């Protein structure tokens, strides 16, 4: 296929937008363009250099086509070997130099694109780190990752391809047209009319192909879905236990068959397209020969054979640039859509943020006070209503209540995963919102029901809490967390791998490692969310043994499900429907005969025999 310009359909290889893209077309405003440009600003010098390179290399690459005229007229027709060799050498040299400059241009280009996306990636990561818990609960993890990866990759391709492709194509076309008009205006006009005619079938074929590609992508997704489901740890177990191997195989094999058909069709669409295109592209030169021939032979126009050859050669160089330029609008829209999707994330307000002039009180010996706290996740349904209590330094408060009553929400407010709606939480007399987030969070250690251990060794996971912890400190923390016996029994001790998300460990072991981790952090406040899920009684009692000394001596707040833990607390808060409905000591609450007493009968009493 005749070359000269840059890829058909721009960086994305498509000349039209999908329905989805059309629906999410951004409003291209001056502000948006300005914002995009602001990312290019630090690289203005390099960009100028790129433009110079493009300019020079476009001209150099067209030189051979223009020189063919000389080769024909002054070399071949004039039968002059010297001139022939001279022009051939010049032509080769121009091609070589053009390509050489092309390399420099592409280096610079990619350098700029990589640096811009480097800046954007870091900016995005930093920004996402600041997003609140609400953001991560409301947004699909896949979406977040797509935005971090594909969208920014898209931007990279936009910068590396779209921008330069526009400049380079305009350059090539301008030079080609000027050269054509210089020779003969009529023939130049014929050329201009022909070229778009050829690019239309290209677009049509591209569309068919794209439809097929999308179908095969959907099919691929289906196959991946089946693989994900059946080849995962729990999925394959389900298949085996229900004896569904044949059923799953048939599903897989059907999808696979569909894929084969689609792939063949897709490849063939390409072939047909090529047949049509090459037929069309060979008609172009013939037309030029015909018109040129009539002008030269019948009309006696001032045209040489070389001029006509140049026209044909230049025509060949015009297909790609014209095709690309026809798609510019789409490319441009797509690029802007990509940027605006990224900007959408950048513009999301950081909900929980540091104040300008933070006060950082000593956390270790301060009381924590909830002062008429109200809270809602969505701004309408109030989840916490008038929560007021004081956690004195060294004390332990147990929160109990039915599921969904707001217990987790109360403890989420302390490390400011969310900010209170109204009222305030104070620690050592200072509103949490007036403290530096890092300071506040350094004072809190959380052991939740679902503890996240990352894939690495037990040591790695422990050191995450305190990178400078010594071996002895780690061992002591593990002893206190009642997990050291287990670690000692492992062949690799602290260097035992915990597996993906800690899956190689049992729930109880994970819990105790998580306890060791917060012990190592040694925070001013311990927060425990006691697991409701069934742990065997040995695991439970081991966890219990690890927690008890902490809640007896350290400031702590816990969501309690077990009577023994509750009995150890200095105060019990009974939460129901977002309110503290009862508070006090176990005996009194049982006697009061309210919500607590009911909970006690249904939930805690069964644990009495085991734990009391
Ligand atoms: P508990 O810990 O007592 O089981 P939670 O504090 O988790 O209760 O939940 C209290 C209420 O808040 C429930 O009605 C729950 O549906 C709602 N809730 C919890 N988390 C969110 C969230 N991220 N967004 C919206 N609503 C939530």
Coordinates of C-alpha atoms and ligand atoms in Angstrom, one line a residue:
X1 CA 0.0 0.0 0.0
X2 CA 1.3 3.4 -0.8
X3 CA 2.9 5.0 2.2
X4 CA 3.8 8.5 3.3
X5 CA 1.4 9.4 6.1
X6 CA 0.7 8.0 9.5
X7 CA -1.5 5.1 10.3
X8 CA -5.1 5.0 9.0
X9 CA -7.6 6.2 11.5
X10 CA -5.0 7.7 13.7
X11 CA -3.6 6.1 16.9
X12 CA -6.7 4.0 17.5
X13 CA -7.1 2.6 14.1
X14 CA -10.7 3.5 13.8
X15 CA -12.3 6.2 11.8
X16 CA -15.6 6.5 13.7
X17 CA -16.8 6.4 17.2
X18 CA -18.6 3.6 18.9
X19 CA -22.1 4.3 20.3
X20 CA -20.5 4.4 23.7
X21 CA -18.0 6.9 22.7
X22 CA -20.6 9.1 21.1
X23 CA -22.6 9.0 24.2
X24 CA -19.7 10.1 26.3
X25 CA -18.4 12.8 24.0
X26 CA -17.0 15.6 26.0
X27 CA -17.9 19.2 25.5
X28 CA -14.7 20.5 23.9
X29 CA -14.3 23.9 25.6
X30 CA -11.5 26.3 25.5
X31 CA -10.8 25.5 29.2
X32 CA -10.4 21.8 28.4
X33 CA -8.0 22.4 25.6
X34 CA -6.1 24.8 27.7
X35 CA -5.9 22.3 30.4
X36 CA -4.6 19.6 28.1
X37 CA -2.0 22.1 26.8
X38 CA -0.9 22.8 30.3
X39 CA 0.5 19.3 30.4
X40 CA 2.5 20.0 27.2
X41 CA 3.9 23.3 28.6
X42 CA 7.0 22.0 30.4
X43 CA 8.0 20.3 27.1
X44 CA 7.6 23.2 24.7
X45 CA 11.2 23.2 23.6
X46 CA 11.1 19.5 22.8
X47 CA 7.8 19.9 21.0
X48 CA 9.3 22.7 18.8
X49 CA 12.1 20.4 18.0
X50 CA 9.7 17.6 17.1
X51 CA 7.9 20.0 14.7
X52 CA 11.1 20.9 13.0
X53 CA 12.0 17.3 12.6
X54 CA 8.6 16.5 11.1
X55 CA 8.8 19.4 8.7
X56 CA 12.2 18.4 7.5
X57 CA 11.5 14.7 7.3
X58 CA 8.2 15.1 5.5
X59 CA 9.9 17.1 2.8
X60 CA 12.9 14.7 2.6
X61 CA 10.5 11.7 2.3
X62 CA 8.7 13.4 -0.7
X63 CA 11.9 14.2 -2.4
X64 CA 12.3 10.8 -4.2
X65 CA 8.8 11.2 -5.7
X66 CA 9.6 14.6 -7.0
X67 CA 13.0 13.5 -8.2
X68 CA 11.5 10.6 -10.3
X69 CA 10.6 13.4 -12.8
X70 CA 14.2 14.3 -13.2
X71 CA 15.2 10.6 -13.4
X72 CA 12.8 10.1 -16.2
X73 CA 13.3 13.4 -18.1
X74 CA 17.0 14.1 -17.6
X75 CA 18.3 10.6 -17.1
X76 CA 16.2 8.1 -19.0
X77 CA 14.7 10.1 -21.9
X78 CA 17.9 12.2 -22.3
X79 CA 19.9 9.0 -22.1
X80 CA 22.3 10.6 -19.6
X81 CA 23.8 8.0 -17.3
X82 CA 25.6 10.6 -15.2
X83 CA 22.5 12.5 -14.5
X84 CA 20.6 9.2 -13.9
X85 CA 23.1 8.0 -11.3
X86 CA 23.3 11.5 -9.7
X87 CA 19.5 11.7 -9.2
X88 CA 19.2 8.2 -8.0
X89 CA 21.9 8.9 -5.4
X90 CA 20.2 12.1 -4.3
X91 CA 16.9 10.3 -4.0
X92 CA 18.5 7.5 -1.9
X93 CA 20.2 10.1 0.3
X94 CA 17.0 12.0 0.8
X95 CA 15.2 8.8 1.8
X96 CA 18.0 7.9 4.2
X97 CA 18.1 11.3 5.8
X98 CA 14.4 11.5 6.0
X99 CA 14.2 8.2 7.9
X100 CA 17.1 9.2 10.1
X101 CA 15.4 12.4 11.1
X102 CA 12.2 10.2 11.5
X103 CA 14.1 8.2 14.2
X104 CA 15.1 11.4 16.1
X105 CA 11.5 12.6 15.8
X106 CA 10.0 9.4 17.1
X107 CA 12.5 9.4 20.0
X108 CA 11.6 12.9 21.0
X109 CA 8.0 12.3 20.5
X110 CA 8.0 9.2 22.7
X111 CA 10.2 10.9 25.3
X112 CA 7.6 13.7 25.6
X113 CA 4.7 11.4 25.7
X114 CA 6.3 9.2 28.3
X115 CA 7.2 12.2 30.5
X116 CA 3.8 13.6 30.3
X117 CA 2.1 10.4 31.2
X118 CA 4.7 9.9 34.0
X119 CA 3.6 13.2 35.4
X120 CA -0.1 12.3 35.0
X121 CA 0.3 8.8 36.6
X122 CA 2.0 10.2 39.6
X123 CA -0.5 13.0 40.0
X124 CA -3.3 10.5 39.7
X125 CA -1.8 8.0 42.2
X126 CA -1.3 10.8 44.7
X127 CA -4.8 12.0 44.2
X128 CA -6.4 8.6 44.5
X129 CA -4.5 8.0 47.7
X130 CA -6.3 11.0 49.2
X131 CA -9.7 9.8 48.2
X132 CA -12.0 8.8 50.9
X133 CA -13.4 5.4 51.9
X134 CA -16.6 6.5 50.2
X135 CA -14.8 6.8 46.9
X136 CA -13.4 3.3 47.1
X137 CA -16.7 1.8 48.2
X138 CA -18.7 3.5 45.5
X139 CA -16.3 2.9 42.6
X140 CA -15.5 -0.3 41.0
X141 CA -11.9 -1.3 41.5
X142 CA -11.7 -2.3 37.8
X143 CA -12.8 1.2 36.8
X144 CA -10.2 2.8 39.0
X145 CA -7.5 0.6 37.6
X146 CA -8.6 1.2 34.0
X147 CA -8.4 4.9 34.5
X148 CA -4.9 4.5 35.9
X149 CA -3.7 2.3 33.1
X150 CA -5.7 2.2 29.8
X151 CA -6.8 5.8 29.9
X152 CA -3.4 7.2 30.6
X153 CA -1.9 4.8 28.0
X154 CA -4.5 6.3 25.6
X155 CA -3.3 9.7 26.5
X156 CA 0.3 8.6 25.8
X157 CA -0.7 7.4 22.4
X158 CA -2.6 10.6 21.7
X159 CA 0.4 12.7 22.4
X160 CA 2.8 10.4 20.6
X161 CA 0.6 9.9 17.6
X162 CA -2.4 12.2 17.1
X163 CA -0.7 15.5 17.5
X164 CA 2.3 14.7 15.4
X165 CA 0.2 12.8 12.8
X166 CA -1.8 15.9 12.2
X167 CA 1.3 18.1 11.7
X168 CA 3.1 15.5 9.6
X169 CA 0.1 14.8 7.4
X170 CA -0.7 18.4 6.7
X171 CA 3.0 18.9 5.9
X172 CA 3.1 16.0 3.5
X173 CA -0.1 17.0 1.7
X174 CA 1.0 20.6 1.4
X175 CA 4.3 19.8 -0.1
X176 CA 2.8 17.2 -2.4
X177 CA 0.1 19.6 -3.6
X178 CA 2.4 22.5 -4.2
X179 CA 4.7 20.2 -6.2
X180 CA 1.7 18.9 -8.2
X181 CA 0.2 22.4 -8.9
X182 CA 3.6 23.6 -10.0
X183 CA 3.5 21.0 -12.8
X184 CA -0.1 21.2 -13.9
X185 CA -3.1 22.6 -12.2
X186 CA -5.7 20.5 -14.0
X187 CA -3.8 17.2 -13.1
X188 CA -3.4 18.4 -9.6
X189 CA -7.2 18.9 -9.3
X190 CA -7.8 15.4 -10.8
X191 CA -5.5 14.0 -8.1
X192 CA -7.3 15.9 -5.3
X193 CA -10.6 14.5 -6.5
X194 CA -9.4 11.0 -6.8
X195 CA -7.8 10.6 -3.4
X196 CA -10.9 11.1 -1.2
X197 CA -12.8 8.6 -3.5
X198 CA -10.3 5.9 -2.5
X199 CA -10.3 6.7 1.1
X200 CA -14.1 6.2 1.4
X201 CA -14.0 2.5 0.8
X202 CA -11.1 2.3 3.3
X203 CA -13.4 3.7 5.9
X204 CA -16.2 1.4 5.0
X205 CA -14.1 -1.7 5.2
X206 CA -12.6 -0.4 8.5
X207 CA -16.1 -0.2 9.9
X208 CA -17.0 -3.8 9.1
X209 CA -13.7 -4.9 10.5
X210 CA -14.3 -2.9 13.7
X211 CA -17.7 -4.5 14.1
X212 CA -16.2 -7.9 13.8
X213 CA -13.4 -7.0 16.2
X214 CA -15.9 -5.9 18.7
X215 CA -17.9 -9.1 18.4
X216 CA -14.8 -11.1 18.9
X217 CA -13.9 -9.0 21.9
X218 CA -17.2 -9.7 23.4
X219 CA -16.7 -13.4 22.7
X220 CA -13.2 -13.1 24.2
X221 CA -14.7 -11.5 27.4
X222 CA -17.1 -14.4 27.6
X223 CA -14.3 -16.9 27.3
X224 CA -12.3 -15.0 30.0
X225 CA -15.4 -15.0 32.2
X226 CA -15.7 -18.7 31.9
X227 CA -12.0 -19.2 32.6
X228 CA -12.1 -16.8 35.5
X229 CA -15.0 -18.6 37.0
X230 CA -13.9 -22.1 36.5
X231 CA -10.1 -21.8 37.0
X232 CA -10.2 -19.8 40.2
X233 CA -9.5 -21.4 43.5
X234 CA -13.1 -21.4 44.7
X235 CA -14.6 -21.7 41.2
X236 CA -12.9 -25.0 40.3
X237 CA -13.9 -26.4 43.6
X238 CA -17.5 -25.6 42.9
X239 CA -17.3 -27.2 39.5
X240 CA -15.7 -30.3 41.0
X241 CA -18.0 -30.6 43.9
X242 CA -21.1 -30.3 41.8
X243 CA -19.7 -32.5 39.0
X244 CA -20.2 -29.8 36.4
X245 CA -17.1 -30.5 34.4
X246 CA -18.9 -31.5 31.2
X247 CA -21.4 -28.6 31.5
X248 CA -18.5 -26.1 31.9
X249 CA -16.6 -27.7 29.1
X250 CA -19.5 -27.4 26.7
X251 CA -19.9 -23.8 27.6
X252 CA -16.3 -23.2 27.0
X253 CA -16.2 -25.1 23.8
X254 CA -19.2 -23.3 22.3
X255 CA -17.6 -19.9 23.0
X256 CA -14.4 -21.2 21.6
X257 CA -16.1 -22.3 18.4
X258 CA -17.8 -18.9 18.0
X259 CA -14.4 -17.3 18.3
X260 CA -13.0 -19.4 15.5
X261 CA -15.7 -18.3 13.2
X262 CA -15.4 -14.7 14.1
X263 CA -11.6 -14.8 13.7
X264 CA -11.9 -16.3 10.2
X265 CA -14.4 -13.7 9.2
X266 CA -12.3 -10.9 10.6
X267 CA -9.2 -12.1 8.7
X268 CA -11.1 -12.5 5.5
X269 CA -12.7 -9.0 5.8
X270 CA -9.2 -7.8 5.7
X271 CA -8.4 -9.7 2.5
X272 CA -11.5 -8.5 0.6
X273 CA -10.7 -5.0 1.7
X274 CA -7.2 -5.4 0.3
X275 CA -8.5 -6.6 -3.1
X276 CA -10.9 -3.6 -3.3
X277 CA -8.3 -1.2 -2.2
X278 CA -5.5 -2.3 -4.4
X279 CA -7.8 -2.3 -7.4
X280 CA -8.8 1.2 -6.6
X281 CA -5.3 2.4 -5.9
X282 CA -4.2 1.1 -9.3
X283 CA -7.0 3.0 -11.1
X284 CA -5.6 6.3 -9.7
X285 CA -2.3 6.3 -11.5
X286 CA -4.1 5.2 -14.7
X287 CA -6.4 8.2 -14.6
X288 CA -3.4 10.5 -14.1
X289 CA -1.6 8.8 -17.1
X290 CA -4.8 9.2 -19.1
X291 CA -5.4 12.9 -18.3
X292 CA -1.7 13.7 -18.5
X293 CA -1.4 11.8 -21.8
X294 CA -4.4 13.6 -23.3
X295 CA -3.0 17.0 -22.2
X296 CA 0.5 16.3 -23.4
X297 CA -0.3 14.5 -26.7
X298 CA -3.6 16.1 -27.9
X299 CA -3.5 19.5 -26.2
X300 CA 0.2 20.1 -26.5
X301 CA 0.4 21.1 -22.9
X302 CA 3.8 22.0 -21.5
X303 CA 4.2 18.6 -19.7
X304 CA 7.1 16.2 -19.8
X305 CA 6.9 12.4 -19.2
X306 CA 8.8 13.1 -16.0
X307 CA 6.1 15.5 -14.8
X308 CA 3.4 12.9 -15.3
X309 CA 5.5 10.3 -13.4
X310 CA 6.0 12.7 -10.6
X311 CA 2.2 13.2 -10.4
X312 CA 1.6 9.5 -10.2
X313 CA 4.3 9.1 -7.5
X314 CA 3.0 12.0 -5.5
X315 CA -0.6 10.7 -5.7
X316 CA 0.7 7.5 -4.1
X317 CA 2.0 9.5 -1.2
X318 CA -1.3 11.3 -0.6
X319 CA -3.7 8.4 0.3
X320 CA -2.6 7.9 3.8
X321 CA -2.4 11.6 4.9
X322 CA -5.8 12.3 3.4
X323 CA -7.3 9.3 5.1
X324 CA -5.8 10.3 8.4
X325 CA -6.9 13.9 8.1
X326 CA -10.4 12.7 7.3
X327 CA -10.4 11.0 10.7
X328 CA -9.0 13.9 12.6
X329 CA -12.2 15.0 14.1
X330 CA -12.8 11.6 15.5
X331 CA -9.3 11.3 16.7
X332 CA -9.5 14.7 18.3
X333 CA -12.8 13.9 20.0
X334 CA -11.4 10.6 21.3
X335 CA -8.3 12.2 22.6
X336 CA -10.3 14.9 24.4
X337 CA -12.6 12.3 25.8
X338 CA -9.6 10.5 27.2
X339 CA -8.3 13.6 28.8
X340 CA -11.6 14.6 30.2
X341 CA -12.1 11.1 31.7
X342 CA -8.8 11.6 33.5
X343 CA -9.6 15.1 34.5
X344 CA -12.9 13.9 35.9
X345 CA -10.9 11.9 38.5
X346 CA -8.5 14.8 39.1
X347 CA -11.5 17.1 39.8
X348 CA -13.1 14.8 42.3
X349 CA -12.9 16.7 45.5
X350 CA -10.8 15.3 48.3
X351 CA -13.4 14.7 50.9
X352 CA -11.4 14.1 54.0
X353 CA -8.5 16.6 53.9
X354 CA -5.9 18.1 56.1
X355 CA -6.5 21.6 57.5
X356 CA -4.3 24.5 56.9
X357 CA -3.0 25.0 60.4
X358 CA -3.2 21.6 62.1
X359 CA -3.0 21.1 65.8
X360 CA -1.4 17.9 66.8
X361 CA -2.0 17.1 70.4
X362 CA -0.4 14.2 72.2
X363 CA -2.7 11.3 71.5
X364 CA -1.3 8.8 74.0
X365 CA -2.8 10.2 77.1
X366 CA -5.9 11.9 75.9
X367 CA -9.6 11.0 76.1
X368 CA -11.7 10.5 73.0
X369 CA -15.0 12.3 73.0
X370 CA -17.9 11.8 70.7
X371 CA -20.0 14.9 71.0
X372 CA -23.5 14.7 69.5
X373 CA -22.3 13.1 66.3
X374 CA -24.6 12.6 63.4
X375 CA -23.6 10.9 60.2
X376 CA -25.0 9.9 56.9
X377 CA -23.3 8.1 54.0
X378 CA -25.5 9.6 51.2
X379 CA -26.5 12.9 52.7
X380 CA -30.1 11.9 53.3
X381 CA -30.5 8.7 55.4
X382 CA -29.1 9.4 58.8
X383 CA -27.1 6.4 59.9
X384 CA -25.7 7.8 63.2
X385 CA -27.9 9.9 65.4
X386 CA -26.7 11.9 68.3
X387 CA -23.8 9.6 69.3
X388 CA -22.3 10.9 72.5
X389 CA -19.8 9.1 74.7
X390 CA -16.3 9.5 76.2
X391 CA -13.6 7.0 76.0
X392 CA -11.2 7.7 78.8
X393 CA -7.5 7.1 78.5
X394 CA -6.7 3.5 79.3
X395 CA -10.3 2.4 79.2
X396 CA -12.1 0.0 76.8
X397 CA -15.5 0.6 75.3
X398 CA -17.4 -2.3 73.7
X399 CA -20.0 -1.5 71.1
X400 CA -22.8 -4.0 70.7
X401 CA -25.9 -4.0 68.7
X402 CA -27.8 -5.7 65.9
X403 CA -26.2 -6.0 62.5
X404 CA -26.6 -2.8 60.5
X405 CA -27.1 -0.7 63.5
X406 CA -24.1 1.5 62.8
X407 CA -21.3 0.0 64.9
X408 CA -18.7 -0.1 62.1
X409 CA -19.7 3.4 61.1
X410 CA -18.9 4.7 64.6
X411 CA -15.4 3.3 64.5
X412 CA -14.8 4.4 60.9
X413 CA -15.2 8.0 62.0
X414 CA -12.3 7.8 64.4
X415 CA -9.5 7.5 61.8
X416 CA -11.6 9.8 59.6
X417 CA -12.4 7.3 56.9
X418 CA -15.4 9.6 56.8
X419 CA -16.0 12.9 58.4
X420 CA -18.9 13.5 60.8
X421 CA -22.0 15.1 59.5
X422 CA -22.6 17.3 62.5
X423 CA -21.3 17.3 66.0
X424 CA -17.6 16.6 66.7
X425 CA -15.1 14.0 67.8
X426 CA -12.4 15.3 70.0
X427 CA -9.2 13.6 71.0
X428 CA -7.3 15.2 73.9
X429 CA -9.5 18.2 73.4
X430 CA -8.8 18.8 69.7
X431 CA -11.4 18.2 67.0
X432 CA -10.1 15.4 64.7
X433 CA -10.6 17.6 61.7
X434 CA -8.1 20.1 63.1
X435 CA -5.4 17.5 63.3
X436 CA -3.1 16.4 60.6
X437 CA -4.4 13.1 59.1
X438 CA -1.1 11.4 59.3
X439 CA -0.8 12.3 63.0
X440 CA -4.2 11.1 63.8
X441 CA -3.8 7.8 62.0
X442 CA -0.4 7.2 63.5
X443 CA -2.2 7.0 66.8
X444 CA -4.7 4.4 65.8
X445 CA -4.3 0.6 65.2
X446 CA -7.2 -1.3 63.6
X447 CA -7.8 -5.0 63.6
X448 CA -10.9 -5.5 61.4
X449 CA -12.9 -8.6 60.5
X450 CA -11.3 -8.8 57.1
X451 CA -7.6 -8.1 57.6
X452 CA -5.7 -7.4 54.5
X453 CA -2.4 -9.1 54.4
X454 CA -0.5 -8.6 51.2
X455 CA 1.3 -11.3 49.3
X456 CA 4.7 -11.6 50.9
X457 CA 6.2 -13.1 54.0
X458 CA 4.9 -12.7 57.5
X459 CA 7.9 -10.5 58.2
X460 CA 7.0 -8.2 55.3
X461 CA 3.5 -7.9 56.6
X462 CA 4.7 -7.1 60.1
X463 CA 7.3 -4.6 59.0
X464 CA 4.6 -2.7 57.1
X465 CA 3.5 -1.4 60.5
X466 CA 6.9 -0.3 61.6
X467 CA 9.8 -0.7 59.1
X468 CA 12.5 -0.3 61.7
X469 CA 11.2 -3.0 64.1
X470 CA 13.9 -5.4 65.3
X471 CA 13.6 -9.1 65.2
X472 CA 13.2 -9.2 69.0
X473 CA 10.3 -6.7 68.8
X474 CA 8.6 -8.7 66.0
X475 CA 8.9 -11.9 68.0
X476 CA 7.5 -10.2 71.1
X477 CA 4.6 -8.8 69.2
X478 CA 3.9 -12.3 67.7
X479 CA 4.1 -13.8 71.1
X480 CA 1.6 -11.3 72.5
X481 CA -0.6 -11.9 69.6
X482 CA -0.5 -15.6 70.3
X483 CA 0.8 -16.5 66.9
X484 CA 4.5 -17.1 67.6
X485 CA 3.9 -20.8 68.3
X486 CA 2.5 -21.2 64.8
X487 CA 5.3 -19.2 63.2
X488 CA 8.0 -21.2 65.0
X489 CA 6.5 -24.4 63.6
X490 CA 6.8 -23.2 60.1
X491 CA 9.9 -24.2 58.2
X492 CA 10.7 -20.6 57.2
X493 CA 9.5 -19.0 60.4
X494 CA 8.9 -15.3 59.9
X495 CA 9.8 -15.7 56.3
X496 CA 6.8 -17.9 55.6
X497 CA 4.8 -16.7 52.6
X498 CA 1.3 -15.8 53.4
X499 CA -0.1 -16.2 49.9
X500 CA -2.3 -14.0 47.9
X501 CA -4.3 -11.8 50.4
X502 CA -3.1 -14.1 53.1
X503 CA -5.1 -17.0 51.7
X504 CA -2.5 -19.6 52.8
X505 CA -3.4 -18.9 56.4
X506 CA -6.5 -19.7 58.3
X507 CA -8.9 -17.0 59.3
X508 CA -7.7 -17.2 62.9
X509 CA -4.0 -17.1 62.0
X510 CA -4.6 -14.1 59.8
X511 CA -6.4 -12.3 62.6
X512 CA -3.5 -13.0 65.0
X513 CA -0.9 -11.7 62.5
X514 CA -3.0 -8.6 62.1
X515 CA -3.0 -8.2 65.9
X516 CA 0.8 -8.6 66.0
X517 CA 1.0 -6.0 63.3
X518 CA -0.9 -3.4 65.3
X519 CA 1.0 -4.3 68.5
X520 CA 4.1 -3.5 66.6
X521 CA 2.6 -0.2 65.6
X522 CA 1.9 0.4 69.2
X523 CA -0.8 3.0 68.7
X524 CA -2.4 5.2 71.3
X525 CA -5.8 3.7 70.5
X526 CA -6.7 0.1 69.5
X527 CA -9.8 -0.6 67.5
X528 CA -11.0 -4.1 67.2
X529 CA -13.9 -5.3 65.0
X530 CA -14.4 -8.8 66.4
X531 CA -15.1 -11.4 63.8
X532 CA -18.7 -12.6 63.6
X533 CA -17.8 -15.4 61.3
X534 CA -17.4 -18.8 62.9
X535 CA -13.9 -19.5 64.0
X536 CA -13.2 -22.7 65.7
X537 CA -13.1 -22.5 69.5
X538 CA -9.4 -23.0 69.7
X539 CA -8.7 -20.1 67.3
X540 CA -11.3 -18.0 69.2
X541 CA -9.7 -18.5 72.5
X542 CA -6.3 -17.8 71.1
X543 CA -7.5 -14.5 69.7
X544 CA -9.3 -13.8 73.0
X545 CA -6.1 -14.4 74.9
X546 CA -4.3 -12.0 72.6
X547 CA -6.9 -9.3 72.9
X548 CA -7.6 -9.4 76.6
X549 CA -4.4 -8.0 77.9
X550 CA -4.7 -5.2 75.4
X551 CA -8.1 -4.1 76.3
X552 CA -7.4 -4.3 79.9
X553 CA -4.4 -2.0 79.8
X554 CA -4.8 0.1 76.6
X555 CA -7.2 2.6 75.4
X556 CA -9.4 0.6 73.1
X557 CA -12.8 0.5 71.4
X558 CA -14.2 -2.6 70.0
X559 CA -17.2 -4.0 68.2
X560 CA -17.9 -7.0 70.4
X561 CA -19.7 -10.2 69.6
X562 CA -18.5 -12.4 72.4
X563 CA -19.5 -12.2 76.0
X564 CA -16.0 -12.6 77.4
X565 CA -14.9 -9.5 75.5
X566 CA -17.9 -7.6 76.6
X567 CA -17.3 -8.5 80.2
X568 CA -13.8 -7.1 80.0
X569 CA -14.9 -3.7 78.8
X570 CA -15.2 -0.7 81.1
X571 CA -18.4 0.4 79.4
X572 CA -20.8 -1.1 77.0
X573 CA -22.6 1.0 74.4
X574 CA -25.7 -0.6 72.9
X575 CA -26.4 0.7 69.5
X576 CA -29.7 0.3 67.7
X577 CA -30.7 2.0 64.5
X578 CA -27.9 4.5 64.8
X579 CA -28.6 5.5 68.4
X580 CA -27.0 4.6 71.6
X581 CA -30.0 3.1 73.3
X582 CA -28.4 1.8 76.4
X583 CA -25.1 2.1 78.1
X584 CA -23.4 0.7 81.2
X585 CA -22.1 -2.6 82.7
X586 CA -23.2 -6.0 81.7
X587 CA -25.1 -6.9 84.8
X588 CA -27.1 -3.7 84.9
X589 CA -27.9 -3.9 81.2
X590 CA -29.2 -7.5 81.5
X591 CA -31.4 -6.4 84.3
X592 CA -32.7 -3.5 82.4
X593 CA -34.4 -5.9 80.0
X594 CA -34.0 -3.9 76.9
X595 CA -32.2 -4.4 73.5
X596 CA -29.1 -5.6 75.3
X597 CA -30.9 -8.3 77.2
X598 CA -32.4 -9.6 73.9
X599 CA -29.0 -9.6 72.2
X600 CA -27.6 -11.3 75.2
X601 CA -30.2 -14.1 75.0
X602 CA -29.9 -14.5 71.2
X603 CA -26.2 -13.9 70.5
X604 CA -24.0 -13.8 73.5
X605 CA -25.5 -16.4 75.8
X606 CA -24.5 -19.3 73.6
X607 CA -20.9 -18.3 74.1
X608 CA -21.1 -18.4 77.8
X609 CA -20.3 -22.0 78.3
X610 CA -17.2 -21.7 76.1
X611 CA -15.8 -18.5 77.2
X612 CA -16.9 -17.5 80.6
Ligands
LIG1 P1 -22.9 -2.6 61.7 O1 -21.5 -2.4 61.8 O2 -23.6 -2.3 63.0 O3 -23.4 -3.9 61.2 P2 -22.7 -0.5 59.8 O4 -22.1 0.7 60.5 O5 -21.8 -1.3 58.9 O6 -23.5 -1.4 60.8 O7 -23.9 0.0 58.8 C1 -24.9 0.9 59.3 C2 -25.8 1.3 58.2 O8 -25.1 2.0 57.2 C3 -26.4 0.1 57.4 O9 -27.7 0.4 57.2 C4 -25.6 0.0 56.2 O10 -26.4 -0.5 55.1 C5 -25.2 1.4 55.9 N1 -23.9 1.5 55.3 C6 -22.8 0.9 55.7 N2 -21.7 1.2 54.9 C7 -22.2 2.0 53.9 C8 -21.7 2.7 52.8 N3 -20.4 2.7 52.5 N4 -22.5 3.4 52.0 C9 -23.8 3.5 52.3 N5 -24.4 2.9 53.4 C10 -23.6 2.2 54.2

